[in-house]
């Protein structure tokens, strides 16, 4: 019956030979694709028109020459076709199901479909980012399986992958490493998503491709790169009941081969405590300002991108009021004061990227970037009656900065039926200075790397890689990897990999000198570099793929062994003392992930997963902790009234830690264990577009179970970043987000 109506529709359109009429439909469901972007360009290139399909999927336009038509829409594979004057066509778009049709770039020779990648790449696309109403990377990753996000009052929010903490995770923005680690931790709250297209996550060592800090995996934040429309404008506002007020704008202008893109905004958080202390907030108040500008030149064989971004954060750590006797002429009175810390963070990055395509088989890519990070702490003695602020002595003041020059260049040759090959050079020069790292320090890292991808037969792919490293502080081993991919059928795929990892100690781990009334924490110039062995194995299957129904399952196993893991050693008799040290032996993390996914396209999707993790105790590598996490999410779209519902649930299991305390004068020692209790989180979002998708409204609730702090036991010690402080969230909050997009052709 559906075929009969489509045939009748096409016959009736033939009666009008002066007008070209196109209908855009979903290839799976046959339903109209509303507001799809359509570009019609004559074959001689003399004219070009940009259109949108209407509510019924129709695009009507008069043309007098044979033309090329390009159709794209969010959630679908773009399609090219040709039309002649008077033609009438139905163009069916293939939906992207389970991200397999989405393109990934992390660790690849060139952009490639996710299901064709030798690595198992998890993609968090723009639709999921919007649906979760995530403002930064911490909020986005909170409910993801096998990723653990932990908050720290001093250092912000960090992440671990496969049971390996933040210093083992390489975080990049468009392939450029993010700098500014505090105690090995990058604050994910400072990595904002207002101009982000999607996020790619690769679990397992990526040391061959990205060098140090990639033992556990890599997270690559991919920013927007608009490819349609002459003028694009957008504006977003966000309010959350915990005291969050955010706003940002973006603007893109395209003319011929040139495009200019600007993005900027302001985020404000008033601070939060439970109970409300009115002054000394557990979650510190802060304001963030950010902006970036990019210029891109795109031709048939060349792509040049010049970009710069800046981020500034002002965070206030206010102390509770205390009484003091204020002696004045004529008498004394009882007054109130507090020690307040102001933390100012500045990030700046500039990058130049160039790609040249010599032929369909040979491509050259290079990137040169400079990153700057500065954090300043100023401590004031504030009189809460007169509001006068006075700087404390030098012990309360500190400025630390890092900068990093990175140059990376690769030459890739593909298109051969038997092999593809890539070779490259990677250079990094990092400088740091500050009171807590004892003067100015520098670490250079230079590397040559190569990878060969082999295709011995159609369903089987093998890739080997080798990286030779020169580090100015450490003798680095050869880093190598082997990846295998086997697809015996269209519905079944196997991946297996072995990787050798390397991580040199950071500036802080080597040179830290942090001493005040509560801390006596030092680096260790005698540290040895970490090395690792990693094994991964995964099976991906599409159990059911019929019409609109898709059912799939994934299972992944992993094993990590890190030798000379760097951690803190604590003093049995001095609770403020700690020093970085190497732990002799192998630190093990191993586990299994299981994911189930179902989609009734385009109305409903359901995903569920669980993982089991087994990891060594830091204080006793022959003993192990275990944990199990669970995630569930589903989305529903009402095609008649155009509203959507999304739910995200995660159970995060108990988290155990252990620490070694030694008497530095004797052989006496002890082991102290800690535990952070497990907890449940649940977020719900309602959304609806208006005015032909120009305006989208999102409303919802986060942390519906009202989790704020969970039970902990065990000493936190002087070292930060353990994630064992009981802080989980602000409790139950309500939010609303308005997103407006304008496109002019």
XYZ file of C-alpha atoms in Angstrom:
745
model
C 0.000 0.000 0.000
C 2.823 2.430 0.857
C 4.430 1.720 -2.543
C 1.120 2.449 -4.288
C 0.769 5.891 -2.688
C 4.401 6.795 -3.454
C 3.878 5.725 -7.083
C 0.653 7.760 -7.271
C 2.497 10.724 -5.780
C 5.260 10.535 -8.398
C 2.797 10.201 -11.316
C 0.803 13.229 -10.173
C 3.970 15.326 -9.928
C 4.851 14.568 -13.573
C 1.872 16.685 -14.638
C 3.851 19.813 -13.750
C 6.962 19.835 -15.912
C 8.119 23.310 -14.893
C 8.814 22.546 -11.251
C 11.220 20.138 -9.602
C 9.629 18.543 -6.545
C 11.584 16.416 -4.114
C 10.359 14.564 -1.046
C 12.810 13.648 1.721
C 11.865 10.510 3.648
C 13.352 8.191 6.223
C 14.521 5.007 4.469
C 13.513 2.819 7.414
C 10.110 4.182 8.392
C 9.056 6.018 5.220
C 8.114 9.069 7.290
C 8.902 12.583 6.120
C 12.182 14.133 7.221
C 11.287 17.646 8.279
C 13.578 20.647 7.830
C 16.349 18.715 6.082
C 19.095 20.874 4.538
C 19.041 20.708 0.735
C 21.667 22.226 -1.571
C 20.963 22.355 -5.330
C 23.918 23.307 -7.549
C 24.053 23.296 -11.346
C 26.611 20.971 -12.872
C 28.395 23.941 -14.457
C 28.644 25.604 -11.030
C 26.938 28.841 -12.141
C 24.248 28.834 -9.469
C 23.642 27.317 -6.051
C 20.502 27.315 -3.893
C 19.956 26.269 -0.281
C 16.530 25.085 0.874
C 14.785 23.349 3.774
C 12.223 20.559 3.472
C 8.837 21.494 4.933
C 6.725 19.715 7.554
C 5.739 17.073 4.991
C 9.277 16.560 3.736
C 8.752 18.424 0.432
C 11.241 20.675 -1.350
C 9.936 22.562 -4.396
C 12.139 24.600 -6.698
C 12.342 25.676 -10.341
C 15.563 24.856 -12.157
C 16.488 25.118 -15.821
C 19.642 22.963 -15.838
C 20.634 19.523 -14.686
C 21.918 19.904 -11.123
C 23.498 18.122 -8.210
C 21.440 17.862 -5.023
C 22.977 17.323 -1.583
C 20.707 16.439 1.340
C 21.704 16.354 5.014
C 19.849 16.192 8.302
C 20.840 15.546 11.896
C 20.758 11.822 12.619
C 21.012 10.754 8.960
C 23.738 9.890 6.476
C 24.131 12.709 3.927
C 23.198 11.832 0.349
C 24.123 13.125 -3.119
C 21.942 12.807 -6.244
C 21.214 14.592 -9.529
C 17.993 16.189 -10.763
C 16.815 17.627 -14.077
C 14.218 20.357 -14.728
C 10.761 18.984 -14.068
C 12.035 15.921 -12.177
C 10.165 14.586 -9.156
C 12.031 12.386 -6.737
C 11.765 10.670 -3.403
C 15.137 10.763 -1.648
C 15.444 8.281 1.195
C 17.972 9.121 3.927
C 19.645 6.331 5.859
C 19.430 6.924 9.625
C 22.597 6.609 11.689
C 21.925 3.681 13.988
C 24.147 2.988 17.020
C 26.718 5.506 15.756
C 28.119 3.028 13.203
C 27.584 5.489 10.358
C 29.180 8.377 12.227
C 32.668 9.460 11.273
C 35.535 9.326 13.798
C 39.046 10.790 13.629
C 40.704 9.870 16.950
C 43.756 7.695 16.288
C 42.812 7.171 12.626
C 44.836 7.526 9.424
C 41.919 9.576 8.086
C 38.286 10.218 8.939
C 36.482 6.862 8.895
C 33.120 5.351 9.818
C 33.024 4.157 13.418
C 32.223 0.554 12.502
C 35.247 0.465 10.171
C 37.671 1.742 12.821
C 40.335 -0.660 14.075
C 39.686 0.817 17.540
C 36.428 0.531 19.422
C 35.394 4.193 19.553
C 32.491 5.356 21.694
C 30.791 8.456 20.284
C 28.722 10.901 22.307
C 27.037 12.846 19.543
C 25.581 16.337 19.552
C 22.030 15.075 19.990
C 22.995 13.266 23.214
C 24.928 16.308 24.462
C 21.830 18.475 23.977
C 19.461 15.919 25.449
C 21.563 15.582 28.599
C 21.714 19.396 28.882
C 25.413 18.992 29.675
C 27.394 22.209 30.111
C 30.858 20.693 30.551
C 32.693 17.423 30.091
C 32.140 16.370 33.714
C 28.347 16.554 33.366
C 28.454 14.748 30.025
C 30.488 11.741 31.221
C 28.836 11.228 34.616
C 26.382 8.566 33.417
C 28.694 6.755 30.973
C 29.697 3.142 31.570
C 33.264 2.299 32.678
C 34.011 5.997 33.273
C 34.110 7.243 36.839
C 33.807 10.965 37.540
C 35.004 12.164 40.965
C 34.715 15.627 42.534
C 37.429 17.268 44.626
C 36.892 20.543 46.483
C 40.404 21.750 45.647
C 41.107 20.369 42.179
C 37.707 20.156 40.511
C 36.298 17.094 38.773
C 38.448 14.269 37.398
C 37.878 11.048 35.490
C 39.159 7.479 35.490
C 38.869 4.881 32.719
C 39.120 1.126 33.274
C 40.049 1.815 36.901
C 43.030 4.009 35.899
C 42.985 7.588 37.175
C 43.114 10.901 35.349
C 46.877 11.127 34.825
C 46.561 8.039 32.575
C 43.900 9.588 30.327
C 44.861 11.795 27.376
C 42.329 14.589 26.889
C 42.425 16.483 23.600
C 40.477 19.204 21.817
C 40.542 18.624 18.054
C 43.602 16.446 18.565
C 45.552 19.027 20.608
C 46.447 17.962 24.194
C 44.875 19.939 27.054
C 47.406 21.124 29.657
C 47.116 22.388 33.233
C 47.015 19.230 35.343
C 46.853 19.787 39.103
C 48.132 16.686 40.895
C 47.715 14.844 37.578
C 44.088 15.946 37.268
C 42.480 18.066 34.568
C 39.370 19.804 35.885
C 36.598 18.595 33.551
C 34.377 21.476 34.711
C 36.663 23.793 32.726
C 36.148 21.888 29.449
C 32.954 23.450 28.132
C 30.616 22.087 25.457
C 28.941 25.155 23.957
C 30.846 24.817 20.670
C 31.301 21.019 20.658
C 29.974 18.772 17.910
C 30.710 15.406 19.531
C 33.117 13.563 21.834
C 35.107 10.463 20.874
C 36.341 8.037 23.559
C 38.886 5.283 22.923
C 39.534 2.939 25.853
C 42.909 1.261 26.147
C 46.472 2.504 25.579
C 46.952 5.031 22.779
C 50.631 5.621 23.537
C 51.747 4.785 19.978
C 49.566 7.589 18.621
C 49.530 10.139 21.451
C 52.532 9.350 23.650
C 52.556 9.866 27.423
C 49.367 10.103 29.549
C 47.470 7.766 27.218
C 47.808 4.469 29.089
C 44.086 4.207 29.898
C 42.757 5.810 26.736
C 42.006 9.086 25.006
C 39.069 11.496 25.045
C 38.952 13.762 21.992
C 36.568 16.744 22.047
C 35.608 17.642 18.466
C 34.393 21.216 17.964
C 31.780 22.311 15.443
C 32.743 22.653 11.797
C 29.664 24.034 9.972
C 29.374 22.767 6.409
C 26.138 24.330 5.194
C 24.598 27.758 5.125
C 26.203 31.127 4.419
C 25.373 32.656 7.793
C 24.739 30.605 10.915
C 23.871 32.123 14.247
C 22.939 30.538 17.538
C 22.212 31.572 21.100
C 21.759 29.444 24.223
C 20.581 30.240 27.714
C 20.576 27.809 30.630
C 19.213 28.021 34.172
C 19.510 25.410 36.931
C 17.919 25.738 40.353
C 21.233 25.208 42.225
C 22.210 28.705 41.109
C 23.520 28.175 37.576
C 23.028 30.937 34.997
C 24.730 30.353 31.628
C 24.547 32.106 28.275
C 26.538 31.776 25.050
C 26.342 32.848 21.407
C 27.923 31.627 18.195
C 28.247 33.027 14.701
C 29.567 31.560 11.438
C 30.007 33.302 8.102
C 30.905 31.391 4.932
C 31.880 32.820 1.573
C 33.152 30.562 -1.190
C 36.057 28.556 0.291
C 36.381 30.685 3.428
C 34.566 30.432 6.748
C 34.830 32.446 9.964
C 33.500 31.139 13.238
C 33.109 32.839 16.621
C 31.808 31.415 19.885
C 31.676 33.004 23.327
C 29.765 33.132 26.561
C 29.583 33.345 30.331
C 28.783 30.696 32.954
C 27.882 31.614 36.506
C 27.452 29.391 39.571
C 26.385 30.932 42.878
C 27.809 28.124 45.049
C 26.009 25.435 47.007
C 26.110 23.747 50.430
C 23.802 21.459 52.332
C 22.955 22.723 54.824
C 23.306 26.266 53.515
C 26.144 27.933 55.412
C 25.579 31.221 53.559
C 29.336 31.734 53.257
C 31.640 28.682 53.298
C 30.154 26.724 50.392
C 31.050 23.091 49.839
C 30.651 23.642 46.075
C 32.537 26.864 45.452
C 30.953 29.811 43.627
C 32.575 30.686 40.322
C 32.178 32.581 37.095
C 33.636 31.491 33.758
C 34.199 33.502 30.577
C 35.155 31.830 27.322
C 35.559 32.554 23.636
C 37.102 31.108 20.515
C 37.617 32.216 16.936
C 38.455 30.077 13.890
C 39.216 30.723 10.255
C 39.023 27.842 7.770
C 40.034 27.640 4.123
C 38.658 24.609 2.297
C 39.560 23.700 -1.278
C 39.464 20.424 -3.144
C 42.956 19.363 -2.025
C 43.785 21.678 0.868
C 42.379 22.584 4.247
C 43.831 25.276 6.485
C 42.413 26.073 9.907
C 43.662 28.822 12.201
C 42.094 29.007 15.632
C 42.419 30.558 19.043
C 40.486 30.009 22.269
C 40.536 31.587 25.705
C 39.029 30.575 29.033
C 38.986 32.476 32.326
C 37.602 31.292 35.678
C 37.209 33.166 38.957
C 36.517 30.748 41.833
C 35.978 31.921 45.426
C 36.792 29.702 48.406
C 35.321 31.607 51.356
C 35.978 30.653 54.957
C 33.331 30.598 57.684
C 33.214 33.694 59.888
C 35.209 33.733 63.121
C 35.165 36.151 66.035
C 38.068 38.411 66.948
C 38.627 41.344 69.275
C 38.917 44.612 67.366
C 40.857 47.142 69.413
C 40.036 50.730 68.479
C 40.604 54.155 70.058
C 38.047 54.544 72.800
C 37.463 50.856 73.388
C 37.236 47.360 71.944
C 34.486 45.462 70.220
C 33.846 41.944 69.039
C 34.069 41.732 65.240
C 34.142 38.992 62.602
C 36.640 38.014 59.947
C 37.495 35.204 57.546
C 40.339 34.025 55.345
C 39.126 34.002 51.738
C 40.956 32.409 48.822
C 40.443 33.726 45.278
C 41.491 31.317 42.526
C 41.967 32.711 39.008
C 42.521 30.322 36.101
C 43.434 31.346 32.563
C 43.705 28.987 29.610
C 44.739 30.115 26.143
C 45.359 28.048 23.039
C 46.352 28.895 19.493
C 46.620 26.304 16.738
C 47.288 26.060 13.014
C 46.184 22.919 11.173
C 46.979 22.104 7.570
C 45.909 19.164 5.417
C 47.035 18.537 1.859
C 45.726 15.803 -0.380
C 48.390 14.864 -2.939
C 46.093 12.241 -4.438
C 43.274 9.929 -3.457
C 45.931 7.704 -1.861
C 48.391 10.143 -0.290
C 47.595 12.735 2.392
C 49.682 14.991 4.650
C 48.438 16.533 7.901
C 50.219 18.872 10.317
C 49.275 20.820 13.419
C 51.267 23.380 15.385
C 49.793 24.558 18.684
C 50.734 26.661 21.666
C 48.869 26.274 24.964
C 49.162 28.441 28.055
C 47.737 27.760 31.515
C 48.004 29.957 34.593
C 46.480 29.539 38.022
C 46.766 32.253 40.649
C 45.740 31.977 44.295
C 45.337 35.096 46.422
C 44.429 34.837 50.102
C 42.804 37.748 51.917
C 42.032 38.445 55.544
C 38.562 39.949 55.240
C 36.872 42.010 57.938
C 33.220 41.038 57.634
C 32.037 44.224 59.346
C 34.012 46.822 57.406
C 34.408 44.501 54.326
C 38.058 45.537 54.099
C 40.344 42.939 52.506
C 44.049 42.630 53.319
C 46.447 40.250 51.577
C 47.978 37.680 53.908
C 51.700 36.888 53.916
C 53.429 35.194 50.993
C 52.422 31.696 52.165
C 48.867 32.464 51.073
C 49.824 33.681 47.590
C 50.825 31.546 44.641
C 50.972 31.732 40.844
C 51.738 28.681 38.717
C 51.881 28.586 34.951
C 52.468 26.001 32.266
C 52.959 26.385 28.559
C 53.326 23.750 25.904
C 54.450 23.816 22.280
C 53.208 20.855 20.231
C 54.054 20.006 16.637
C 52.619 16.926 14.995
C 52.905 15.904 11.359
C 51.749 12.710 9.632
C 51.939 11.321 6.120
C 49.367 8.661 5.245
C 49.160 6.435 2.211
C 46.023 4.410 1.613
C 43.881 3.133 -1.194
C 45.869 -0.084 -1.581
C 43.904 -3.317 -1.457
C 46.532 -4.966 0.754
C 47.821 -2.244 3.097
C 47.734 1.342 4.339
C 50.648 3.057 6.070
C 51.153 6.138 8.185
C 54.290 7.736 9.572
C 54.778 10.837 11.623
C 56.710 13.009 13.997
C 55.476 14.323 17.355
C 57.249 17.032 19.344
C 56.339 18.569 22.693
C 58.128 21.196 24.773
C 56.549 21.904 28.172
C 57.637 24.651 30.567
C 56.401 25.345 34.084
C 57.158 27.748 36.869
C 55.712 28.642 40.229
C 56.388 28.745 43.932
C 55.197 25.171 44.422
C 57.448 23.638 41.773
C 60.699 25.311 42.830
C 61.472 27.592 39.910
C 61.246 27.164 36.159
C 61.358 23.625 34.766
C 61.270 22.158 31.266
C 60.561 18.727 29.778
C 61.061 17.933 26.078
C 59.520 14.961 24.334
C 60.286 14.011 20.715
C 58.955 10.961 18.931
C 58.836 9.179 15.587
C 55.925 6.806 15.035
C 54.538 4.598 12.322
C 51.525 2.343 11.811
C 50.758 -0.181 9.106
C 47.261 -1.472 8.428
C 47.059 -4.801 6.586
C 44.095 -6.330 4.715
C 45.050 -9.981 4.133
C 41.441 -10.798 3.250
C 38.167 -8.888 3.214
C 36.768 -9.578 6.718
C 40.143 -9.380 8.487
C 42.211 -6.266 9.296
C 45.466 -6.046 11.279
C 47.304 -2.910 12.368
C 50.725 -2.672 13.969
C 52.289 0.454 15.394
C 55.650 1.542 16.806
C 56.745 4.733 18.572
C 60.340 5.697 19.358
C 60.608 8.396 22.036
C 63.305 10.724 23.270
C 62.438 12.300 26.618
C 64.765 14.907 28.112
C 64.273 13.483 31.628
C 63.738 9.770 31.092
C 64.922 6.946 28.926
C 61.728 5.896 27.198
C 61.165 2.367 25.887
C 59.938 1.534 22.414
C 56.161 1.693 22.532
C 54.295 -0.708 20.287
C 50.784 -2.018 19.640
C 48.936 -4.661 17.661
C 45.245 -4.337 16.760
C 43.101 -6.972 15.041
C 39.599 -6.689 13.593
C 37.558 -9.555 12.157
C 34.027 -9.251 10.742
C 32.860 -12.728 9.689
C 29.370 -11.376 8.951
C 27.625 -8.031 8.590
C 25.997 -8.495 12.003
C 29.088 -9.664 13.920
C 32.498 -8.152 14.614
C 35.530 -9.000 16.772
C 38.320 -6.665 17.933
C 41.454 -7.582 19.862
C 44.479 -5.504 20.790
C 47.728 -5.492 22.716
C 49.458 -2.248 23.627
C 52.624 -1.202 25.393
C 52.259 2.088 27.291
C 54.610 4.713 28.717
C 54.067 7.694 31.031
C 56.777 10.043 32.200
C 56.250 11.769 35.563
C 54.602 15.173 35.358
C 56.137 18.462 36.468
C 54.185 18.340 39.725
C 55.211 14.762 40.489
C 58.852 15.672 40.008
C 59.150 19.154 41.466
C 56.125 19.890 43.703
C 56.926 21.759 46.920
C 53.626 22.484 48.702
C 54.019 23.555 52.306
C 51.562 25.385 54.533
C 49.878 24.798 57.894
C 47.893 21.820 56.510
C 50.223 20.435 53.819
C 53.792 19.233 53.451
C 53.634 17.584 50.039
C 56.686 17.204 47.819
C 57.661 15.847 44.441
C 60.402 13.333 43.861
C 63.117 13.927 41.266
C 64.139 10.261 41.581
C 60.839 8.965 40.191
C 60.952 6.386 37.419
C 58.608 6.459 34.451
C 55.557 4.182 34.355
C 55.263 1.439 31.751
C 52.268 -0.743 31.038
C 50.896 -3.720 29.163
C 47.281 -3.717 28.017
C 44.999 -6.316 26.441
C 41.532 -5.616 25.047
C 38.988 -7.897 23.418
C 35.473 -7.014 22.271
C 32.555 -8.527 20.374
C 29.909 -6.357 18.681
C 26.757 -7.889 17.294
C 23.528 -6.786 15.681
C 21.151 -9.523 16.775
C 18.122 -8.078 15.015
C 18.034 -5.631 12.101
C 14.578 -5.720 10.528
C 12.708 -2.728 9.170
C 12.570 -0.284 12.083
C 13.761 -2.686 14.783
C 17.420 -2.902 15.770
C 18.777 -5.012 18.619
C 22.463 -5.290 19.399
C 24.855 -6.330 22.139
C 28.506 -5.601 22.922
C 30.890 -7.309 25.305
C 34.371 -5.991 26.106
C 37.172 -7.408 28.256
C 40.268 -5.500 29.319
C 43.466 -6.072 31.312
C 46.006 -3.426 32.374
C 49.311 -3.975 34.189
C 51.219 -0.809 35.175
C 54.770 -1.141 36.437
C 56.227 1.552 38.737
C 52.853 3.222 39.256
C 53.323 6.680 40.758
C 51.360 7.447 43.931
C 51.736 9.090 47.335
C 53.709 7.741 50.282
C 52.504 9.032 53.676
C 54.226 9.576 57.027
C 52.919 7.511 59.948
C 53.751 10.211 62.510
C 53.099 13.360 60.467
C 49.601 13.483 58.916
C 50.453 16.519 56.745
C 53.456 14.888 55.024
C 53.289 13.088 51.677
C 55.700 12.465 48.814
C 55.350 10.988 45.343
C 56.930 7.566 44.983
C 57.002 4.558 42.657
C 55.128 1.486 43.833
C 57.245 -1.602 43.090
C 55.446 -4.309 41.156
C 52.486 -4.317 38.799
C 49.267 -2.442 39.485
C 46.465 -4.456 37.839
C 43.078 -3.334 36.599
C 40.893 -5.794 34.710
C 37.229 -6.121 33.938
C 34.383 -6.742 31.565
C 31.651 -4.517 30.090
C 28.318 -5.708 28.740
C 25.987 -3.438 26.751
C 22.546 -4.049 25.275
C 20.952 -1.641 22.797
C 17.539 -1.563 21.173
C 16.062 0.981 18.779
C 12.601 1.290 17.283
C 13.463 3.864 14.664
C 12.745 6.737 14.827
C 10.569 6.757 17.947
C 12.321 4.903 20.726
C 15.780 3.818 21.859
C 16.883 1.874 24.915
C 20.407 1.146 26.163
C 21.545 -0.765 29.225
C 24.960 -1.804 30.442
C 26.955 -3.157 33.334
C 30.639 -3.479 34.068
C 32.737 -5.452 36.525
C 36.082 -3.978 37.605
C 38.871 -5.634 39.577
C 41.871 -3.498 40.568
C 44.885 -3.761 42.838
C 45.092 -2.110 46.208
C 47.730 0.606 45.973
C 49.079 -0.354 49.391
C 49.143 -4.095 48.613
C 49.320 -4.982 44.922
C 48.551 -8.647 45.612
C 45.099 -7.787 47.002
C 42.188 -6.486 44.954
C 39.040 -4.386 45.133
C 35.984 -5.093 42.990
C 33.094 -2.910 41.881
C 30.056 -3.155 39.606
C 28.318 -0.238 37.905
C 25.033 -0.189 35.975
C 23.616 2.267 33.428
C 20.246 2.576 31.692
C 19.020 5.247 29.317
C 16.136 5.597 26.923
C 14.697 8.235 24.603
C 11.242 8.590 23.126
C 10.198 10.916 20.294
C 6.582 11.710 19.536
C 6.409 12.241 15.783
C 2.974 13.892 15.846
C 3.560 16.501 18.536
C 7.363 16.583 18.112
C 8.226 16.350 21.797
C 10.929 14.106 23.219
C 11.600 12.412 26.569
C 15.012 11.163 27.699
C 16.057 9.364 30.874
C 19.607 8.643 32.109
C 20.243 6.385 35.113
C 23.487 5.133 36.674
C 24.362 3.160 39.756
C 27.936 3.834 40.870
C 29.241 1.126 43.189
C 31.241 1.487 46.411
C 34.762 2.771 45.762
C 37.660 1.637 47.939
C 41.083 3.190 48.387
C 44.208 2.210 50.316
C 47.264 4.128 51.477
C 50.669 3.188 52.861
C 51.943 5.022 55.946
C 55.588 4.593 56.972
C 57.711 5.896 59.789
C 60.583 7.461 57.867
C 62.974 6.797 60.764
C 62.107 3.126 61.318
C 60.667 0.206 59.384
C 57.318 0.580 61.119
C 54.374 0.992 58.809
C 50.635 0.552 58.377
C 47.977 0.419 55.693
C 44.821 2.511 55.901
C 41.793 1.777 53.783
C 38.945 4.063 52.799
C 35.558 3.613 51.220
C 33.143 5.898 49.427
C 29.613 4.475 49.445
C 27.781 3.718 46.211
C 24.943 5.899 44.953
C 22.237 6.220 42.294
C 21.693 9.120 39.901
C 18.749 9.767 37.586
C 18.238 12.629 35.109
C 15.147 13.297 32.980
C 14.805 15.730 30.064
C 11.765 16.885 28.067
C 12.374 18.683 24.768
C 10.449 20.193 21.893
C 11.420 22.169 18.761
C 9.517 25.232 17.533
C 9.556 27.430 14.429
C 10.916 24.825 12.020
C 13.542 23.622 14.475
C 14.924 27.137 14.928
C 14.064 27.142 18.627
C 14.496 24.169 20.947
C 13.339 24.120 24.557
C 14.703 21.636 27.092
C 13.314 21.282 30.609
C 14.035 18.598 33.151
C 15.401 17.423 36.454
C 18.882 16.258 37.416
C 19.865 14.013 40.303
C 16.249 13.111 41.018
C 17.284 10.869 43.926
C 18.632 14.023 45.662
C 22.132 12.681 46.321
C 24.485 15.291 47.802
C 27.101 13.569 49.957
C 27.594 9.857 50.571
C 29.174 8.065 53.500
C 32.949 7.797 53.547
C 35.479 6.378 55.953
C 39.251 6.547 55.978
C 41.604 9.494 56.044
C 41.788 11.739 53.005
C 45.359 12.652 53.883
C 47.253 15.652 52.546
C 47.176 14.522 48.936
C 44.229 15.599 46.807
C 42.442 13.938 44.002
C 41.423 10.644 45.515
C 37.737 11.140 44.904
C 37.037 9.807 48.417
C 35.566 12.915 50.029
C 31.867 12.042 49.782
C 30.953 14.901 47.418
C 28.589 13.676 44.708
C 26.239 16.457 43.643
C 24.092 19.468 44.444
C 21.055 17.321 45.128
C 17.858 17.423 43.089
C 17.757 20.365 40.688
C 15.491 21.655 37.926
C 16.720 23.179 34.708
C 15.511 24.892 31.559
C 17.523 25.529 28.411
C 16.588 27.601 25.359
C 18.553 27.086 22.147
C 17.951 29.257 19.082
C 19.545 28.614 15.676
C 19.409 30.833 12.592
C 20.512 29.733 9.109
C 20.669 31.993 6.056
C 21.725 30.721 2.636
